[in-house]
Amino acid sequence: MAHVPGSKRPPPRARHSAPVPPTAHHSPRVRSRKIITKDGRPLLLRAIRASDVAALQRGFNRLTPDEVRSRFLHPITGLSDEYALHLCDVDADYAVVLVLIDPEGTPEQEIRAVARAHIDPATLSAEFALIVQKQFSGQGLGDLLMRRLIAECRKHGAVELWGDVLVDNGAMLELCEFLGFTRHSQAHDDPGLMRVTIAI
């Protein structure tokens, strides 16, 4: 859906009081949940872990070039161990990263979908990104992840969720519209991107 969150943000919104960044004491924990897809496949919805590097790499290797472009906004041919660890080992006080992963004990366990948000402690505005493997598309998993991501960001104290979406990524734009996001003009004067935002 978008590049790795945290690289840029929209202008801060006016507030009546100064935002209070999340603290380690109050950082919420994401509860794991078992789900069954519409076509009968079991998955586990949980927070990403530093130990998920190999599962993330296997999931990435299954993505098509178009899926990679939709997620990262530019071509990437693979995830190095260092970059994969960067994506997996996150600061839980300022980031929410949810995965749909094969159940424990599955040989060659893969991450099938990822939703992540990085919360700016100065503005409490969170940038999000989402990817679902094509073989799992059309089953409502993007909707499930985005609703859970919004809820978890709210628990962290975020007041807004935003992202930049490729204008030709109709499925993601439709999902955002369904969830109540507002579309804005081109992101950063890039005619290929659309900024979407929602107050949470």
PDB file of C-alpha atoms in Angstrom:
ATOM      1  CA  MET A   1       0.000   0.000   0.000  1.00  0.00           C
ATOM      2  CA  ALA A   2       2.703   2.474   0.938  1.00  0.00           C
ATOM      3  CA  HIS A   3       6.363   2.714   1.807  1.00  0.00           C
ATOM      4  CA  VAL A   4       7.704   1.960   5.285  1.00  0.00           C
ATOM      5  CA  PRO A   5       5.902   4.357   7.654  1.00  0.00           C
ATOM      6  CA  GLY A   6       7.799   7.094   9.382  1.00  0.00           C
ATOM      7  CA  SER A   7       9.557   8.793   6.465  1.00  0.00           C
ATOM      8  CA  LYS A   8       7.208  11.749   6.093  1.00  0.00           C
ATOM      9  CA  ARG A   9       4.064  13.124   7.689  1.00  0.00           C
ATOM     10  CA  PRO A  10       1.343  15.657   6.981  1.00  0.00           C
ATOM     11  CA  PRO A  11       1.382  19.035   8.746  1.00  0.00           C
ATOM     12  CA  PRO A  12       0.494  18.846  12.445  1.00  0.00           C
ATOM     13  CA  ARG A  13      -3.121  19.586  13.319  1.00  0.00           C
ATOM     14  CA  ALA A  14      -4.125  22.256  15.797  1.00  0.00           C
ATOM     15  CA  ARG A  15      -4.888  21.019  19.303  1.00  0.00           C
ATOM     16  CA  HIS A  16      -6.131  22.536  22.527  1.00  0.00           C
ATOM     17  CA  SER A  17      -3.477  20.740  24.562  1.00  0.00           C
ATOM     18  CA  ALA A  18      -0.014  19.386  23.908  1.00  0.00           C
ATOM     19  CA  PRO A  19       0.073  15.718  22.871  1.00  0.00           C
ATOM     20  CA  VAL A  20       1.495  13.258  25.345  1.00  0.00           C
ATOM     21  CA  PRO A  21       3.656  10.591  23.683  1.00  0.00           C
ATOM     22  CA  PRO A  22       3.056   6.956  24.627  1.00  0.00           C
ATOM     23  CA  THR A  23       5.227   5.529  27.382  1.00  0.00           C
ATOM     24  CA  ALA A  24       6.531   2.049  28.083  1.00  0.00           C
ATOM     25  CA  HIS A  25       4.226   1.840  31.109  1.00  0.00           C
ATOM     26  CA  HIS A  26       1.129   2.417  29.026  1.00  0.00           C
ATOM     27  CA  SER A  27       2.076   0.753  25.763  1.00  0.00           C
ATOM     28  CA  PRO A  28      -0.873  -1.578  24.993  1.00  0.00           C
ATOM     29  CA  ARG A  29      -0.305  -5.213  24.122  1.00  0.00           C
ATOM     30  CA  VAL A  30      -1.844  -6.654  20.982  1.00  0.00           C
ATOM     31  CA  ARG A  31      -3.853  -9.768  21.754  1.00  0.00           C
ATOM     32  CA  SER A  32      -3.438 -12.736  19.410  1.00  0.00           C
ATOM     33  CA  ARG A  33      -6.479 -14.119  17.656  1.00  0.00           C
ATOM     34  CA  LYS A  34      -7.010 -17.242  15.576  1.00  0.00           C
ATOM     35  CA  ILE A  35      -9.063 -16.774  12.410  1.00  0.00           C
ATOM     36  CA  ILE A  36     -10.313 -18.984   9.601  1.00  0.00           C
ATOM     37  CA  THR A  37     -10.382 -17.447   6.128  1.00  0.00           C
ATOM     38  CA  LYS A  38     -13.492 -17.693   3.971  1.00  0.00           C
ATOM     39  CA  ASP A  39     -11.842 -20.492   2.003  1.00  0.00           C
ATOM     40  CA  GLY A  40     -11.076 -22.429   5.187  1.00  0.00           C
ATOM     41  CA  ARG A  41      -7.405 -21.661   5.834  1.00  0.00           C
ATOM     42  CA  PRO A  42      -6.322 -21.028   9.442  1.00  0.00           C
ATOM     43  CA  LEU A  43      -4.230 -17.960  10.269  1.00  0.00           C
ATOM     44  CA  LEU A  44      -3.083 -16.203  13.416  1.00  0.00           C
ATOM     45  CA  LEU A  45      -3.565 -12.460  13.826  1.00  0.00           C
ATOM     46  CA  ARG A  46      -0.947 -11.027  16.175  1.00  0.00           C
ATOM     47  CA  ALA A  47       1.747  -8.409  16.592  1.00  0.00           C
ATOM     48  CA  ILE A  48       4.936  -8.887  14.608  1.00  0.00           C
ATOM     49  CA  ARG A  49       7.962 -10.291  16.457  1.00  0.00           C
ATOM     50  CA  ALA A  50      11.699  -9.872  15.984  1.00  0.00           C
ATOM     51  CA  SER A  51      11.813 -13.637  15.377  1.00  0.00           C
ATOM     52  CA  ASP A  52       9.531 -13.290  12.312  1.00  0.00           C
ATOM     53  CA  VAL A  53      12.364 -12.361   9.916  1.00  0.00           C
ATOM     54  CA  ALA A  54      12.359 -15.623   7.937  1.00  0.00           C
ATOM     55  CA  ALA A  55       8.534 -15.777   7.842  1.00  0.00           C
ATOM     56  CA  LEU A  56       8.403 -12.195   6.557  1.00  0.00           C
ATOM     57  CA  GLN A  57      11.020 -12.910   3.895  1.00  0.00           C
ATOM     58  CA  ARG A  58       9.144 -16.010   2.718  1.00  0.00           C
ATOM     59  CA  GLY A  59       5.922 -14.008   2.508  1.00  0.00           C
ATOM     60  CA  PHE A  60       7.658 -11.209   0.605  1.00  0.00           C
ATOM     61  CA  ASN A  61       9.130 -13.662  -1.911  1.00  0.00           C
ATOM     62  CA  ARG A  62       5.601 -14.729  -2.848  1.00  0.00           C
ATOM     63  CA  LEU A  63       4.526 -11.156  -3.751  1.00  0.00           C
ATOM     64  CA  THR A  64       4.228 -10.091  -7.375  1.00  0.00           C
ATOM     65  CA  PRO A  65       6.127  -7.001  -8.609  1.00  0.00           C
ATOM     66  CA  ASP A  66       2.843  -5.063  -8.673  1.00  0.00           C
ATOM     67  CA  GLU A  67       2.103  -6.024  -5.058  1.00  0.00           C
ATOM     68  CA  VAL A  68       5.579  -4.906  -4.009  1.00  0.00           C
ATOM     69  CA  ARG A  69       5.123  -1.608  -5.827  1.00  0.00           C
ATOM     70  CA  SER A  70       1.739  -1.055  -4.161  1.00  0.00           C
ATOM     71  CA  ARG A  71       3.275  -1.635  -0.735  1.00  0.00           C
ATOM     72  CA  PHE A  72       6.645   0.113  -1.022  1.00  0.00           C
ATOM     73  CA  LEU A  73       5.854   2.582  -3.845  1.00  0.00           C
ATOM     74  CA  HIS A  74       9.030   1.569  -5.693  1.00  0.00           C
ATOM     75  CA  PRO A  75      10.583  -1.703  -6.880  1.00  0.00           C
ATOM     76  CA  ILE A  76      12.280  -3.913  -4.291  1.00  0.00           C
ATOM     77  CA  THR A  77      13.671  -7.281  -5.335  1.00  0.00           C
ATOM     78  CA  GLY A  78      14.072  -8.805  -1.879  1.00  0.00           C
ATOM     79  CA  LEU A  79      14.314  -8.264   1.861  1.00  0.00           C
ATOM     80  CA  SER A  80      17.841  -8.531   3.246  1.00  0.00           C
ATOM     81  CA  ASP A  81      18.222  -9.984   6.727  1.00  0.00           C
ATOM     82  CA  GLU A  82      19.062  -6.511   8.038  1.00  0.00           C
ATOM     83  CA  TYR A  83      16.057  -4.826   6.431  1.00  0.00           C
ATOM     84  CA  ALA A  84      13.694  -7.647   7.400  1.00  0.00           C
ATOM     85  CA  LEU A  85      14.852  -7.360  11.014  1.00  0.00           C
ATOM     86  CA  HIS A  86      14.249  -3.599  10.855  1.00  0.00           C
ATOM     87  CA  LEU A  87      10.667  -4.314   9.759  1.00  0.00           C
ATOM     88  CA  CYS A  88      10.129  -6.961  12.447  1.00  0.00           C
ATOM     89  CA  ASP A  89      11.906  -5.508  15.490  1.00  0.00           C
ATOM     90  CA  VAL A  90       9.813  -2.388  16.132  1.00  0.00           C
ATOM     91  CA  ASP A  91       9.405   0.005  19.056  1.00  0.00           C
ATOM     92  CA  ALA A  92       6.026  -0.999  20.466  1.00  0.00           C
ATOM     93  CA  ASP A  93       5.594   2.431  22.072  1.00  0.00           C
ATOM     94  CA  TYR A  94       5.507   4.228  18.717  1.00  0.00           C
ATOM     95  CA  ALA A  95       4.581   1.543  16.190  1.00  0.00           C
ATOM     96  CA  VAL A  96       1.802  -0.987  15.684  1.00  0.00           C
ATOM     97  CA  VAL A  97       2.573  -3.851  13.309  1.00  0.00           C
ATOM     98  CA  LEU A  98      -0.030  -6.574  12.869  1.00  0.00           C
ATOM     99  CA  VAL A  99       0.478  -9.746  10.868  1.00  0.00           C
ATOM    100  CA  LEU A 100      -1.613 -12.610   9.600  1.00  0.00           C
ATOM    101  CA  ILE A 101       0.709 -15.596   9.813  1.00  0.00           C
ATOM    102  CA  ASP A 102       0.447 -19.345   9.368  1.00  0.00           C
ATOM    103  CA  PRO A 103      -0.326 -21.170  12.638  1.00  0.00           C
ATOM    104  CA  GLU A 104       2.504 -22.215  14.929  1.00  0.00           C
ATOM    105  CA  GLY A 105       4.048 -25.502  13.847  1.00  0.00           C
ATOM    106  CA  THR A 106       3.423 -24.888  10.134  1.00  0.00           C
ATOM    107  CA  PRO A 107       6.504 -25.930   8.115  1.00  0.00           C
ATOM    108  CA  GLU A 108       8.030 -22.910   6.356  1.00  0.00           C
ATOM    109  CA  GLN A 109       5.670 -20.586   8.220  1.00  0.00           C
ATOM    110  CA  GLU A 110       4.849 -17.441   6.196  1.00  0.00           C
ATOM    111  CA  ILE A 111       3.466 -14.009   6.969  1.00  0.00           C
ATOM    112  CA  ARG A 112       0.481 -13.632   4.647  1.00  0.00           C
ATOM    113  CA  ALA A 113      -0.474 -10.034   5.379  1.00  0.00           C
ATOM    114  CA  VAL A 114       0.954  -7.047   7.247  1.00  0.00           C
ATOM    115  CA  ALA A 115      -0.604  -3.827   8.522  1.00  0.00           C
ATOM    116  CA  ARG A 116       1.697  -1.319  10.168  1.00  0.00           C
ATOM    117  CA  ALA A 117       1.504   2.203  11.544  1.00  0.00           C
ATOM    118  CA  HIS A 118       4.181   4.503  12.887  1.00  0.00           C
ATOM    119  CA  ILE A 119       2.982   7.099  15.402  1.00  0.00           C
ATOM    120  CA  ASP A 120       4.663  10.509  15.434  1.00  0.00           C
ATOM    121  CA  PRO A 121       4.935  11.403  19.148  1.00  0.00           C
ATOM    122  CA  ALA A 122       4.891  15.124  18.344  1.00  0.00           C
ATOM    123  CA  THR A 123       1.617  15.130  16.406  1.00  0.00           C
ATOM    124  CA  LEU A 124       0.077  11.775  17.372  1.00  0.00           C
ATOM    125  CA  SER A 125      -0.559  11.260  13.662  1.00  0.00           C
ATOM    126  CA  ALA A 126       0.119   7.713  12.476  1.00  0.00           C
ATOM    127  CA  GLU A 127       1.237   6.722   8.985  1.00  0.00           C
ATOM    128  CA  PHE A 128      -0.040   3.317   7.867  1.00  0.00           C
ATOM    129  CA  ALA A 129       0.809   0.686   5.275  1.00  0.00           C
ATOM    130  CA  LEU A 130      -0.961  -2.550   4.309  1.00  0.00           C
ATOM    131  CA  ILE A 131      -0.206  -5.588   2.174  1.00  0.00           C
ATOM    132  CA  VAL A 132      -2.176  -8.813   1.714  1.00  0.00           C
ATOM    133  CA  GLN A 133      -0.881 -11.662  -0.449  1.00  0.00           C
ATOM    134  CA  LYS A 134      -2.914 -11.960  -3.634  1.00  0.00           C
ATOM    135  CA  GLN A 135      -3.905 -15.558  -2.863  1.00  0.00           C
ATOM    136  CA  PHE A 136      -5.627 -14.265   0.303  1.00  0.00           C
ATOM    137  CA  SER A 137      -7.296 -11.240  -1.323  1.00  0.00           C
ATOM    138  CA  GLY A 138     -11.055 -10.845  -1.594  1.00  0.00           C
ATOM    139  CA  GLN A 139     -11.687 -12.409   1.826  1.00  0.00           C
ATOM    140  CA  GLY A 140     -12.021  -9.272   3.935  1.00  0.00           C
ATOM    141  CA  LEU A 141      -8.555  -9.588   5.489  1.00  0.00           C
ATOM    142  CA  GLY A 142      -7.566  -6.029   4.568  1.00  0.00           C
ATOM    143  CA  ASP A 143     -10.716  -4.729   6.240  1.00  0.00           C
ATOM    144  CA  LEU A 144     -10.023  -6.878   9.320  1.00  0.00           C
ATOM    145  CA  LEU A 145      -6.433  -5.648   9.620  1.00  0.00           C
ATOM    146  CA  MET A 146      -7.271  -1.990   9.065  1.00  0.00           C
ATOM    147  CA  ARG A 147     -10.039  -1.987  11.668  1.00  0.00           C
ATOM    148  CA  ARG A 148      -7.721  -3.656  14.176  1.00  0.00           C
ATOM    149  CA  LEU A 149      -4.912  -1.250  13.270  1.00  0.00           C
ATOM    150  CA  ILE A 150      -7.176   1.749  13.867  1.00  0.00           C
ATOM    151  CA  ALA A 151      -8.232   0.351  17.234  1.00  0.00           C
ATOM    152  CA  GLU A 152      -4.658  -0.329  18.325  1.00  0.00           C
ATOM    153  CA  CYS A 153      -3.447   3.105  17.201  1.00  0.00           C
ATOM    154  CA  ARG A 154      -6.268   4.685  19.192  1.00  0.00           C
ATOM    155  CA  LYS A 155      -5.101   2.759  22.268  1.00  0.00           C
ATOM    156  CA  HIS A 156      -1.628   4.200  21.706  1.00  0.00           C
ATOM    157  CA  GLY A 157      -3.052   7.712  21.789  1.00  0.00           C
ATOM    158  CA  ALA A 158      -2.986   8.437  18.055  1.00  0.00           C
ATOM    159  CA  VAL A 159      -5.631  10.875  16.806  1.00  0.00           C
ATOM    160  CA  GLU A 160      -5.205  10.448  13.059  1.00  0.00           C
ATOM    161  CA  LEU A 161      -4.246   7.713  10.600  1.00  0.00           C
ATOM    162  CA  TRP A 162      -2.921   8.592   7.152  1.00  0.00           C
ATOM    163  CA  GLY A 163      -1.198   7.044   4.189  1.00  0.00           C
ATOM    164  CA  ASP A 164      -0.157   7.631   0.597  1.00  0.00           C
ATOM    165  CA  VAL A 165      -1.790   5.254  -1.895  1.00  0.00           C
ATOM    166  CA  LEU A 166      -0.942   4.734  -5.546  1.00  0.00           C
ATOM    167  CA  VAL A 167      -3.764   6.215  -7.615  1.00  0.00           C
ATOM    168  CA  ASP A 168      -3.966   2.990  -9.622  1.00  0.00           C
ATOM    169  CA  ASN A 169      -4.425   0.924  -6.444  1.00  0.00           C
ATOM    170  CA  GLY A 170      -8.198   0.932  -6.737  1.00  0.00           C
ATOM    171  CA  ALA A 171      -8.754  -1.847  -4.189  1.00  0.00           C
ATOM    172  CA  MET A 172      -6.906   0.031  -1.444  1.00  0.00           C
ATOM    173  CA  LEU A 173      -8.618   3.323  -2.229  1.00  0.00           C
ATOM    174  CA  GLU A 174     -12.015   1.593  -2.146  1.00  0.00           C
ATOM    175  CA  LEU A 175     -11.206  -0.014   1.204  1.00  0.00           C
ATOM    176  CA  CYS A 176     -10.130   3.324   2.661  1.00  0.00           C
ATOM    177  CA  GLU A 177     -13.315   4.983   1.390  1.00  0.00           C
ATOM    178  CA  PHE A 178     -15.409   2.169   2.906  1.00  0.00           C
ATOM    179  CA  LEU A 179     -13.668   2.691   6.265  1.00  0.00           C
ATOM    180  CA  GLY A 180     -14.331   6.429   6.222  1.00  0.00           C
ATOM    181  CA  PHE A 181     -11.007   7.845   5.055  1.00  0.00           C
ATOM    182  CA  THR A 182     -10.988  11.163   3.233  1.00  0.00           C
ATOM    183  CA  ARG A 183      -9.112  11.462  -0.051  1.00  0.00           C
ATOM    184  CA  HIS A 184      -6.939  14.505  -0.569  1.00  0.00           C
ATOM    185  CA  SER A 185      -5.094  15.958  -3.514  1.00  0.00           C
ATOM    186  CA  GLN A 186      -1.884  14.444  -4.800  1.00  0.00           C
ATOM    187  CA  ALA A 187       0.603  13.585  -2.067  1.00  0.00           C
ATOM    188  CA  HIS A 188       3.729  15.742  -2.179  1.00  0.00           C
ATOM    189  CA  ASP A 189       2.947  16.902  -5.735  1.00  0.00           C
ATOM    190  CA  ASP A 190       3.308  13.326  -6.974  1.00  0.00           C
ATOM    191  CA  PRO A 191       0.556  12.681  -9.532  1.00  0.00           C
ATOM    192  CA  GLY A 192       0.848   8.958  -8.882  1.00  0.00           C
ATOM    193  CA  LEU A 193      -0.070   9.163  -5.190  1.00  0.00           C
ATOM    194  CA  MET A 194      -3.247   9.967  -3.271  1.00  0.00           C
ATOM    195  CA  ARG A 195      -3.170  10.996   0.410  1.00  0.00           C
ATOM    196  CA  VAL A 196      -5.920   9.463   2.577  1.00  0.00           C
ATOM    197  CA  THR A 197      -6.641  10.417   6.189  1.00  0.00           C
ATOM    198  CA  ILE A 198      -9.062   9.537   8.963  1.00  0.00           C
ATOM    199  CA  ALA A 199      -9.529  10.971  12.442  1.00  0.00           C
ATOM    200  CA  ILE A 200      -9.496   8.203  15.039  1.00  0.00           C
TER     201      ILE A 200
END
